[in-house]
Coordinates of C-alpha atoms and ligand atoms in Angstrom, one line a residue:
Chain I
X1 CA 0.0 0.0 0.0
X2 CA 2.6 2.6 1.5
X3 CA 4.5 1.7 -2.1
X4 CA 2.3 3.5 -4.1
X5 CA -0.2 5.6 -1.8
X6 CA 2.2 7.9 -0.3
X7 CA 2.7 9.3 -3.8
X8 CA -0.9 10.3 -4.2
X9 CA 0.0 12.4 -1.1
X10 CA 3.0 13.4 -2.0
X11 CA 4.1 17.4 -1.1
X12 CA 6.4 17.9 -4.0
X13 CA 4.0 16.3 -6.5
X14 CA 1.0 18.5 -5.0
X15 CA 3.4 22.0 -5.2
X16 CA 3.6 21.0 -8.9
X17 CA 0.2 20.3 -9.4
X18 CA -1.0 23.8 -7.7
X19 CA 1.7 25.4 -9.8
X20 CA -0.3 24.4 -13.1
X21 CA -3.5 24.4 -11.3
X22 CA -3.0 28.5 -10.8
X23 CA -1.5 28.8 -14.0
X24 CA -4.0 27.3 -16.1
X25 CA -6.7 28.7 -13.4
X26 CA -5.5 32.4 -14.0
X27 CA -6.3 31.8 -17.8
X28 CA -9.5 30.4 -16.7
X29 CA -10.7 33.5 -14.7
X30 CA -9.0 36.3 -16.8
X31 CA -11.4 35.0 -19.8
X32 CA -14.6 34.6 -17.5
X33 CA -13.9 37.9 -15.4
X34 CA -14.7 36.4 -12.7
X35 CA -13.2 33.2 -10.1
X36 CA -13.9 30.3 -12.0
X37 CA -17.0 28.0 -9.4
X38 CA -16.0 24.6 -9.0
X39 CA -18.0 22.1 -6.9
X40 CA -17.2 18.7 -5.3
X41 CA -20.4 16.5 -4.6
X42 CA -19.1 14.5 -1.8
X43 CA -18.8 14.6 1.5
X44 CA -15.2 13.2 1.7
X45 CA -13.9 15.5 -1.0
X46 CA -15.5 18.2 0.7
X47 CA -13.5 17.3 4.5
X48 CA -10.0 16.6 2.0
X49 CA -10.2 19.6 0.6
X50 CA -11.2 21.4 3.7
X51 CA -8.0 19.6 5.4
X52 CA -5.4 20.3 2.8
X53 CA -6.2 23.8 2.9
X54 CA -7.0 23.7 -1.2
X55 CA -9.7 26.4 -0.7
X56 CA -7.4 29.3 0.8
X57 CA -4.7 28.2 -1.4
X58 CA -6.3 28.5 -4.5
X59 CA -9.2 31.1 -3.3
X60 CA -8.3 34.2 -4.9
X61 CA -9.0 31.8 -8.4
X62 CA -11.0 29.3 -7.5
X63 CA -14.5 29.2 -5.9
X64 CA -14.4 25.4 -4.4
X65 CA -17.9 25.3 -3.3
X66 CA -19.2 22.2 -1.6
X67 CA -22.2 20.5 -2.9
X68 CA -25.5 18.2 -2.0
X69 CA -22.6 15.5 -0.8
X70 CA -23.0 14.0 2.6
X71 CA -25.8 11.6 2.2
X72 CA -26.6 12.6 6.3
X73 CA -26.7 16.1 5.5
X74 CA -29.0 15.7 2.9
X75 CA -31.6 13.4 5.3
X76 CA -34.8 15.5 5.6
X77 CA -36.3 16.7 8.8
X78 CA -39.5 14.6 8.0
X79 CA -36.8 11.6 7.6
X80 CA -34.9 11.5 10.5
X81 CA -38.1 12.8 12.6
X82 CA -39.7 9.3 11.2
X83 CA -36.3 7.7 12.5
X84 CA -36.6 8.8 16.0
X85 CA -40.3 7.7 15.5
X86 CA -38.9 4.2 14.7
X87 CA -36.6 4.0 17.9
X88 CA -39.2 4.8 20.4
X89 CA -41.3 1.9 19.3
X90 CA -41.2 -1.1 22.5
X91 CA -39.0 -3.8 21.0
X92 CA -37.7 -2.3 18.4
X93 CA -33.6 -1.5 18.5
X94 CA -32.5 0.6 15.6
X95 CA -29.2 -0.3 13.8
X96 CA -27.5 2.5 11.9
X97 CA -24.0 4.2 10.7
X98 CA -22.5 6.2 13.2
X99 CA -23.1 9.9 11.8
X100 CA -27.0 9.7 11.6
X101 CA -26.9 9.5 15.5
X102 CA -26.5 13.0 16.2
X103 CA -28.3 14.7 13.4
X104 CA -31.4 16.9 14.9
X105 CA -34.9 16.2 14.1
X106 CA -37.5 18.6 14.7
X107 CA -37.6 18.0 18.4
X108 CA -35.1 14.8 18.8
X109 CA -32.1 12.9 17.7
X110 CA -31.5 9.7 17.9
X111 CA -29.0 10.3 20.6
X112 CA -31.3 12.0 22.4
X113 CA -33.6 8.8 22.7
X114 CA -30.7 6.8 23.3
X115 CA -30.2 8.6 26.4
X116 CA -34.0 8.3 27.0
X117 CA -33.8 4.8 26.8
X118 CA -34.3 4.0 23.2
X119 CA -32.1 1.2 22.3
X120 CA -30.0 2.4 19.1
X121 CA -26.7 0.7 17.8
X122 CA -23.9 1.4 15.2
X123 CA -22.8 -1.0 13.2
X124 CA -19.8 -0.6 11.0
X125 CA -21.4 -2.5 7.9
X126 CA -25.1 -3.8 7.1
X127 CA -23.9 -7.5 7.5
X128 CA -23.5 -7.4 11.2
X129 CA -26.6 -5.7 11.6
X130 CA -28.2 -8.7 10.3
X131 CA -25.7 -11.1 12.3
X132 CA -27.4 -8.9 15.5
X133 CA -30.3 -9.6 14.5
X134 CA -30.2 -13.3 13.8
X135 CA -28.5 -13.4 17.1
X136 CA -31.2 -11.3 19.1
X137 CA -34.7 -13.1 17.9
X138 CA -36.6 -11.3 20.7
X139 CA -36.1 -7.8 19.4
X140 CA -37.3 -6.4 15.9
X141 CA -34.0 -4.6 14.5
X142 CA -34.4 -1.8 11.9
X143 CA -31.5 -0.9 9.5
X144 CA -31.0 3.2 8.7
X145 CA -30.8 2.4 5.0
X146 CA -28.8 5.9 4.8
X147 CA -26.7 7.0 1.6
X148 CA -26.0 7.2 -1.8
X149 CA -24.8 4.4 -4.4
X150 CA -21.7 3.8 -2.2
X151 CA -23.8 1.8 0.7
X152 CA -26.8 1.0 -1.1
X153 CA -25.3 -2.2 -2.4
X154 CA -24.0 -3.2 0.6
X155 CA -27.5 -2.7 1.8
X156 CA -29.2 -4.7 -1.1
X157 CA -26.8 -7.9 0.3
X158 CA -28.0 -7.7 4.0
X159 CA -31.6 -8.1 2.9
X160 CA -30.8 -10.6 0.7
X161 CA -29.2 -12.7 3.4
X162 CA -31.8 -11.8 5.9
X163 CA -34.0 -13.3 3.7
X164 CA -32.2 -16.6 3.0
X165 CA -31.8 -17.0 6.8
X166 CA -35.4 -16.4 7.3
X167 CA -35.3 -13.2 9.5
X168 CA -38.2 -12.4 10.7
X169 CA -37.3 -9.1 12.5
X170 CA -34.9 -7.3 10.2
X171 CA -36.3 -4.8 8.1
X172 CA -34.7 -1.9 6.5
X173 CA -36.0 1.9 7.0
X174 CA -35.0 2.4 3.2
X175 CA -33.6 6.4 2.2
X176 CA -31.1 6.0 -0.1
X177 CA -30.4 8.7 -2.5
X178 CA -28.9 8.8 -5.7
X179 CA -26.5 11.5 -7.5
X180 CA -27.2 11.9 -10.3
X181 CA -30.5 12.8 -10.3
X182 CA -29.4 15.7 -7.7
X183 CA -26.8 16.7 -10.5
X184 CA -29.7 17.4 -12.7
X185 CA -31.5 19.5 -9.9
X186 CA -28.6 21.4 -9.5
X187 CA -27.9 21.9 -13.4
X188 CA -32.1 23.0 -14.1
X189 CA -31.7 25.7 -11.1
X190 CA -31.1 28.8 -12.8
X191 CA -29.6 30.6 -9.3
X192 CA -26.8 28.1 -9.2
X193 CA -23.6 28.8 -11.1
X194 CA -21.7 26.1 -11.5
X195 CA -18.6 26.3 -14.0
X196 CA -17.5 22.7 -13.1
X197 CA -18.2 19.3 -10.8
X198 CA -16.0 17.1 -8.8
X199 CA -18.0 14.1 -9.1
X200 CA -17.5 11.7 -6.0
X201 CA -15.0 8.7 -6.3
X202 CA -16.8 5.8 -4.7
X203 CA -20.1 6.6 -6.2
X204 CA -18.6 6.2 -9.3
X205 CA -16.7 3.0 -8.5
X206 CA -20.4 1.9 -8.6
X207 CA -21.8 3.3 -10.9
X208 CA -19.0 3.9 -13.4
X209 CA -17.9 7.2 -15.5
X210 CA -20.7 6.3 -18.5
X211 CA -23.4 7.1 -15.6
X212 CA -22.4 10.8 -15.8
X213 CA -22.3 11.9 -19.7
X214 CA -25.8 13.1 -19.1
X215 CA -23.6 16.2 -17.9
X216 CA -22.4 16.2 -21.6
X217 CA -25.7 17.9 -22.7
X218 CA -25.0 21.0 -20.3
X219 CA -21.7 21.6 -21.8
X220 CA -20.1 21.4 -18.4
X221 CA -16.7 19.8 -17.5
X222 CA -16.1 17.3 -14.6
X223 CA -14.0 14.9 -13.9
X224 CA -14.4 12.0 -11.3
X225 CA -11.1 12.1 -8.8
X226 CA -10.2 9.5 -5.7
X227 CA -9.7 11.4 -1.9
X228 CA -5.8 12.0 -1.7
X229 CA -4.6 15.2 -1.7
X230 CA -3.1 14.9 -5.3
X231 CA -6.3 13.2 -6.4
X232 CA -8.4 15.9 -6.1
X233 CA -5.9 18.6 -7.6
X234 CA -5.2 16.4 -10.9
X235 CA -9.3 16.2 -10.9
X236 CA -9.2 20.2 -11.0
X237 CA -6.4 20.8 -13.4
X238 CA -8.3 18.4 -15.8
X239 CA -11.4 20.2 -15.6
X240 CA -9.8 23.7 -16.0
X241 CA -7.9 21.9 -18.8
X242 CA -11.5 21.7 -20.3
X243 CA -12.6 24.8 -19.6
X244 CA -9.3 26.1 -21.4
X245 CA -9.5 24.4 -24.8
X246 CA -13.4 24.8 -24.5
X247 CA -14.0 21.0 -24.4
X248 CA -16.3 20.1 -21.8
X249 CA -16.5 16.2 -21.3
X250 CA -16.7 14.2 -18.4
X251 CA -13.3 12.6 -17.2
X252 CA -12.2 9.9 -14.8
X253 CA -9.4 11.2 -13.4
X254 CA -9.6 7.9 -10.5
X255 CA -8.8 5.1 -13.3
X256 CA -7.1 3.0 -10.5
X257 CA -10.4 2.6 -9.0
X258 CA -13.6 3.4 -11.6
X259 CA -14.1 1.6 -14.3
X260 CA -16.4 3.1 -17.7
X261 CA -19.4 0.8 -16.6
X262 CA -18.7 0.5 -12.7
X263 CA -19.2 -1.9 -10.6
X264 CA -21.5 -4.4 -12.4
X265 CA -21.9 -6.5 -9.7
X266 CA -22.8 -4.2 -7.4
X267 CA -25.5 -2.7 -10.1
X268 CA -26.9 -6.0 -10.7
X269 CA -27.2 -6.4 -6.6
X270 CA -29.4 -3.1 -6.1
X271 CA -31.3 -3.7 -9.1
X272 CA -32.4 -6.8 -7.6
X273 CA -33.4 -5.5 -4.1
X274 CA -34.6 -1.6 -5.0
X275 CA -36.6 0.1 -7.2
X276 CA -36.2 3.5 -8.4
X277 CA -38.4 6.3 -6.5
X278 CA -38.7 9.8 -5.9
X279 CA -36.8 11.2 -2.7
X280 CA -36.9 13.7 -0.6
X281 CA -33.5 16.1 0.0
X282 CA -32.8 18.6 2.8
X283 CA -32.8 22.4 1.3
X284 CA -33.9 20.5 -2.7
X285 CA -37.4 19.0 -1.7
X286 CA -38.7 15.9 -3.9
X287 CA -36.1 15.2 -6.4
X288 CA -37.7 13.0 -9.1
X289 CA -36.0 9.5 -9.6
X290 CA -33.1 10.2 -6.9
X291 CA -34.5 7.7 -4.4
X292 CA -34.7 3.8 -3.8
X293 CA -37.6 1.9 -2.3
X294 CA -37.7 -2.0 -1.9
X295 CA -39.1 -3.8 -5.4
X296 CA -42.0 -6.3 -4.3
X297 CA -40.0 -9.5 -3.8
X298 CA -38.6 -7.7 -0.8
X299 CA -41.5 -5.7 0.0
X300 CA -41.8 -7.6 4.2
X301 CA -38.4 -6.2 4.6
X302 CA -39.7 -2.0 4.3
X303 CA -39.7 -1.1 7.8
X304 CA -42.1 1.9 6.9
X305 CA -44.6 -0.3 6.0
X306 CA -44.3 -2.9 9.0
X307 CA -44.1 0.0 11.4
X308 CA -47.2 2.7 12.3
X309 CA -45.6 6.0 12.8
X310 CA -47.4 8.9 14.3
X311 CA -47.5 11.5 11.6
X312 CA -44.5 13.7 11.9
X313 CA -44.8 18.0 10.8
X314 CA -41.1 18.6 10.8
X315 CA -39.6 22.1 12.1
X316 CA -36.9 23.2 10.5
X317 CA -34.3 25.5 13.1
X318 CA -34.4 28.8 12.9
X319 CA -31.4 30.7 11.4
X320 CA -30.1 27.1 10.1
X321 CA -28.5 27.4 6.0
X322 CA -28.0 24.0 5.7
X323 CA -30.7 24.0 2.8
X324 CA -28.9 26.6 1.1
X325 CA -25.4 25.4 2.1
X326 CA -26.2 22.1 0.4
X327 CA -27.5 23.5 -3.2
X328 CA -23.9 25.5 -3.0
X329 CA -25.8 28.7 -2.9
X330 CA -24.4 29.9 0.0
X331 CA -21.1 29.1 2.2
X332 CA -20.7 27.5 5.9
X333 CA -19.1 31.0 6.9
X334 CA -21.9 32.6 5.3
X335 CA -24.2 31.5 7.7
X336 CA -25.3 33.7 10.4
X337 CA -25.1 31.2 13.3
X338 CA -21.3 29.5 11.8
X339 CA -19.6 29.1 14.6
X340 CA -21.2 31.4 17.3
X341 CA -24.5 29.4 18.3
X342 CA -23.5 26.7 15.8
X343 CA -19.9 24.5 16.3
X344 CA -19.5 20.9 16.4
X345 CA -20.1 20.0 20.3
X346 CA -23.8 22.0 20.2
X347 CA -24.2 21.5 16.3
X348 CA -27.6 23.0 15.1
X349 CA -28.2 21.9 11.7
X350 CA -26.8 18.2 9.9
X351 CA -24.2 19.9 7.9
X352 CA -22.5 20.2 11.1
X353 CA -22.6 17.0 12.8
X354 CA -21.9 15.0 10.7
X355 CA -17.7 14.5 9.8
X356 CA -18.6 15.2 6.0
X357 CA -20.7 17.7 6.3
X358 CA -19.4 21.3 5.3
X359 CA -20.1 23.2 8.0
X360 CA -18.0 20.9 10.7
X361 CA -15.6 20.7 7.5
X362 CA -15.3 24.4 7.6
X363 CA -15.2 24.7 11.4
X364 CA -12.4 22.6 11.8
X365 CA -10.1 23.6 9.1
X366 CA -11.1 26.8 8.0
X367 CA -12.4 28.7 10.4
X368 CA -9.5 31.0 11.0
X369 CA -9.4 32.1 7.2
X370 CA -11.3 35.2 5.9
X371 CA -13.5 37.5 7.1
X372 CA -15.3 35.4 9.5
X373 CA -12.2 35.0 11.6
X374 CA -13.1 37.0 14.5
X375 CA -16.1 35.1 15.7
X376 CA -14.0 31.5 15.7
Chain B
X1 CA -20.8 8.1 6.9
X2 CA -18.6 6.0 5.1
X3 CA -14.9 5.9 4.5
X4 CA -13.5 4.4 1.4
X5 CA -10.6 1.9 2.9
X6 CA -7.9 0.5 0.5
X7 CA -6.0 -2.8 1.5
X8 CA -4.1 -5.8 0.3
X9 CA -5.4 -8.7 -0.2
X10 CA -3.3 -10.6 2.5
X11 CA -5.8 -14.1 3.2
X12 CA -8.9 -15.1 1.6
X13 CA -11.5 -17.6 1.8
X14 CA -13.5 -18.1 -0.8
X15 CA -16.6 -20.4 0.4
X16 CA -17.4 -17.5 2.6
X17 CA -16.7 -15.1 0.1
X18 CA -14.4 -13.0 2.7
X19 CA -10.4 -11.8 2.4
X20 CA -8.5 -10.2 4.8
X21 CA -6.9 -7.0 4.1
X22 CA -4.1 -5.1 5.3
X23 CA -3.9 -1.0 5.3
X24 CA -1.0 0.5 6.4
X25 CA -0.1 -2.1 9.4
X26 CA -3.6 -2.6 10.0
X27 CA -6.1 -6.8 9.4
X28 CA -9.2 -6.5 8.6
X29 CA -11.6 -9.4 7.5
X30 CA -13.8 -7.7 4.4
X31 CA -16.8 -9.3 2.3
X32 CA -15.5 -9.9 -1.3
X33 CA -19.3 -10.3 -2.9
X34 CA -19.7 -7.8 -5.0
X35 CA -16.4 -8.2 -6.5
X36 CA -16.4 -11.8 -7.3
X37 CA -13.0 -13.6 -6.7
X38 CA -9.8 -12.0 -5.2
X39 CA -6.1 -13.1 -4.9
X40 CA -3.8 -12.9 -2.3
X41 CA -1.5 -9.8 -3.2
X42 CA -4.3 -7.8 -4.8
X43 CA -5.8 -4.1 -3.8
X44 CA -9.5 -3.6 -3.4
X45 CA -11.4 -0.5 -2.2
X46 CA -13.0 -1.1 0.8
X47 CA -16.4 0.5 2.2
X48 CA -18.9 -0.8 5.5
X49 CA -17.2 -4.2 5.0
X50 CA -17.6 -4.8 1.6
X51 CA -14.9 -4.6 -1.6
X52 CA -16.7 -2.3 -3.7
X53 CA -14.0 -2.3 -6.1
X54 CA -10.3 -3.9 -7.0
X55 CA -7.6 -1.2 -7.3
X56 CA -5.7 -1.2 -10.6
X57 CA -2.1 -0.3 -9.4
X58 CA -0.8 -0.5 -13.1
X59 CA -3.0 2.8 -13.7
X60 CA -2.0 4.0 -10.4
X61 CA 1.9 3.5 -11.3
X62 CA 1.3 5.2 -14.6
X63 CA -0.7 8.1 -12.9
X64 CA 2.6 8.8 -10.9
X65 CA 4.6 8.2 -14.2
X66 CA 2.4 11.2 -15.4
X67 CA 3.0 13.4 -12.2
X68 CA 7.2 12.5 -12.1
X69 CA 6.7 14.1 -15.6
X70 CA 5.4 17.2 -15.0
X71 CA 7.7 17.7 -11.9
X72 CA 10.3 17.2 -14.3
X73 CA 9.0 20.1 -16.9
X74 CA 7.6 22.5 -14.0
X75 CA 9.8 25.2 -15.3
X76 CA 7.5 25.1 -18.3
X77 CA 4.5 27.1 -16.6
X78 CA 6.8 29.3 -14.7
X79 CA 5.9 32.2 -17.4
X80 CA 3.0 34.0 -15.9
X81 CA 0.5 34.4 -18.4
X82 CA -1.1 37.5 -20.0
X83 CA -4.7 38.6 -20.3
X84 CA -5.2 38.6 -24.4
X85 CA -3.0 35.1 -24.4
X86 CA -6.1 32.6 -25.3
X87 CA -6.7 29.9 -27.9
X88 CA -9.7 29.7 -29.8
X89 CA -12.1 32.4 -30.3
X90 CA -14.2 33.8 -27.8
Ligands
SF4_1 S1 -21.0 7.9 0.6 FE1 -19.2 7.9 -0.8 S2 -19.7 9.7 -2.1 FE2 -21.0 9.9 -0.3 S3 -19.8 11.1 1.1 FE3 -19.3 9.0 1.6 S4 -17.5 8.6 0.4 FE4 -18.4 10.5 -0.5
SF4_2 S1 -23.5 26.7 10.6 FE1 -24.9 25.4 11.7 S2 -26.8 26.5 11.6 FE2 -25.5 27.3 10.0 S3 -26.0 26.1 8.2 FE3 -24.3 25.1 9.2 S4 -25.3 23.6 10.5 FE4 -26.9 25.0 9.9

């Protein structure tokens, strides 16, 4: 690992790479009059980028906004509000990843419940969920089917085995979300100005490059790049590349890890388990096509059906930008509450609880740049 | 919420469709199922337990090639460009 890796980190390569980055960036921007608005649609890129400091290096060029990526950030109130629901049902324990734990609901969080009682556990992956529950035949465990094309797979497999085991109380609270359907509703909203995406490397190791060239009809570069340092740079330079010679296209610029078609195992997996569905996004609303529900064969297995939930009227905080912060319409530091009643240990909205989301990104990297300095 | 992990192959099992995999000093036992078989010695991407993807290190190794390259010609783009220097019409 350390053979190759460390290279995809390495300083003297990345000093190169923002050497040409600026250089072709300054072209870029002279030509447009303006910084040239990049953004990267995942939650990892978003922290990376954060961490190696990319946006107050390259800032006086580049506008490296961060985008719908943090598939907890992106939960709506009326979701996790239903997932609270769901924990303070007797005998039922509620199995999830560890960053939808803390995210607020209208009046809860699942943490909260935890500490009144509610029995709620983090598993690491889907599988020993199912193990949990095989091994715990008294209680009814619900899976937080939480995120985008990266964990739904993963997902698809744990109800596929709790079905050939015969599980009687494992069911799935199905929200997984898809990206490029949100791509779309980015693209068809006129207030967002977009020159250029950073499309998310693990997404795509699913769903492979070809998934994108929808993008191809809007004209508008991006290129697909993995998490290191280096990575994401060479994912910028192509793009500005692009925008240089006027040829927008959409590049994989993480060949060591995403095929054309992606993984066609993994496609063949969902496909079997989900359907496609509307979903609902924090800050978008109801995206058209950009959700997953459970196709019939698999229909006992949809906790929302097994499961009568009081109806929930989800309150949104007051003062909160995390809708706004997640279309890339407005910045963490732009929000009136970033980092004076809002910081990571009394968090107010999702984009900064969980550890993708760009307002904890901001907080804890980039706090002390710019002209929100004096309030951090 | 999720963590792409990438490891060696350093054990596998294939009736149970699991490996074990080794990052940076670190074992951990993976599921292999949704990329069908593995060999000792290989690199997969790893996320919540499962492979989601073998690593291609030839493309890595030429990726680097690429980089070593333009280290070697960064004197190239030391000219600061001028406002009216474009290609292409506008
Ligand atoms: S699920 Fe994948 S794409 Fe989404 S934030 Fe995590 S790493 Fe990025
Ligand atoms: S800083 Fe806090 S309140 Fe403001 S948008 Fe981010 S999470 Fe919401």
């Amino acid at each position: 690992m350390r053979e190759f890796l460390t290279k995809f980190r390495d300083p003297e390569i990345a000093r190169a790479l923002i050497k040409d980055v600026r250089h072709l960036a300054t072209r870029v921007a002279d030509r447009l009059g303006r910084r040239v608005v990049l953004m990267e649609v995942c939650g990892t890129h978003t922290v990376a980028i954060s961490r190696a400091g990319l946006r107050s290096l390259l800032g006086d060029l580049l506008d490296l906004r961060s985008g719908p990526g943090c598939p907890v950030c992106v939960t709506d109130y009326a979701d996790v509000d239903r997932m609270v629901a769901l924990a303070r049902l007797p005998g039922v324990t509620v199995g999830t990843f560890g960053d939808m734990v803390r995210v607020p609901g209208s009046d809860s969080s699942l943490e909260r419940e935890r500490a009144a009682g509610a029995d709620i556990r983090i598993f690491y992956s889907p599988a020993d969920a199912v193990a949990w529950a095989a091994a715990h035949p008294e209680r009814e465990l619900v899976f937080l089917g939480v995120g985008f094309e990266t964990t739904a797979p993963a997902v698809a497999l744990s109800i596929k085995e709790a079905g050939a085991r015969g599980l009687k109380n494992f069911s799935v609270y199905v929200n997984h979300k898809l990206v490029p359907p949100a791509l779309m509703a980015l693209l068809e909203d006129p207030e967002i100005k977009v020159d250029g995406f950073i499309l998310p490397g693990h997404v795509s190791a699913i769903i492979g490059r070809r998934a994108y060239s929808f993008l191809e009809a809007f004209r508008l570069p991006a290129a697909i790049t993995g998490f290191e340092t280096n990575d994401i740079l060479e994912g910028i330079r192509q793009i500005l590349k692009m925008m240089w010679g006027k040829e927008p296209r959409v590049v994989n610029g993480y060949t060591r890890v995403v095929r054309e078609e992606g993984n066609k195992i993994a496609q063949r997996e969902m496909a079997a388990v989900f359907r496609v569905g509307d979903a609902s996004w924090r800050g978008f609303g109801v995206i058209p096509g950009s959700g997953l529900t459970l196709a019939a064969p698999f229909a006992a297995f949809d906790a929302a059906a097994r499961f009568t939930l009081p109806p929930v009227v989800p309150r949104v905080p007051a003062g909160c930008a995390c809708g706004e912060i997640l279309k890339g319409k407005l910045t963490p530091k732009e929000c009136r509450l970033f980092a004076v009643a809002c910081n990571p240990t009394s968090p107010v909205g999702p984009c900064m609880v969980s550890s993708e989301g760009a307002c904890a990104a901001y907080y804890q990297f980039e706090r002390h740049y710019g002209e929100r300095a004096n309030h951090a | 919420m999720c963590l792409g992990i990438p490891g060696k192959i350093v054990a596998v099992s294939p009736e149970e469709h699991m490996a074990e995999i080794e990052t940076f000093g670190i074992r951990q036992r993976i599921s292999t199922l949704l990329v069908g078989e593995v060999a000792v010695g290989e690199y997969v991407m790893v996320h919540t337990g499962y492979a989601i993807e073998k690593v291609d290190v030839a493309e890595a190794l030429e990726r680097i090639r690429l980089w070593e390259e333009l280290l070697a010609h960064e004197g190239v783009f030391d000219e600061v460009p001028r406002s009216g220097d474009r290609p292409g019409t506008d």
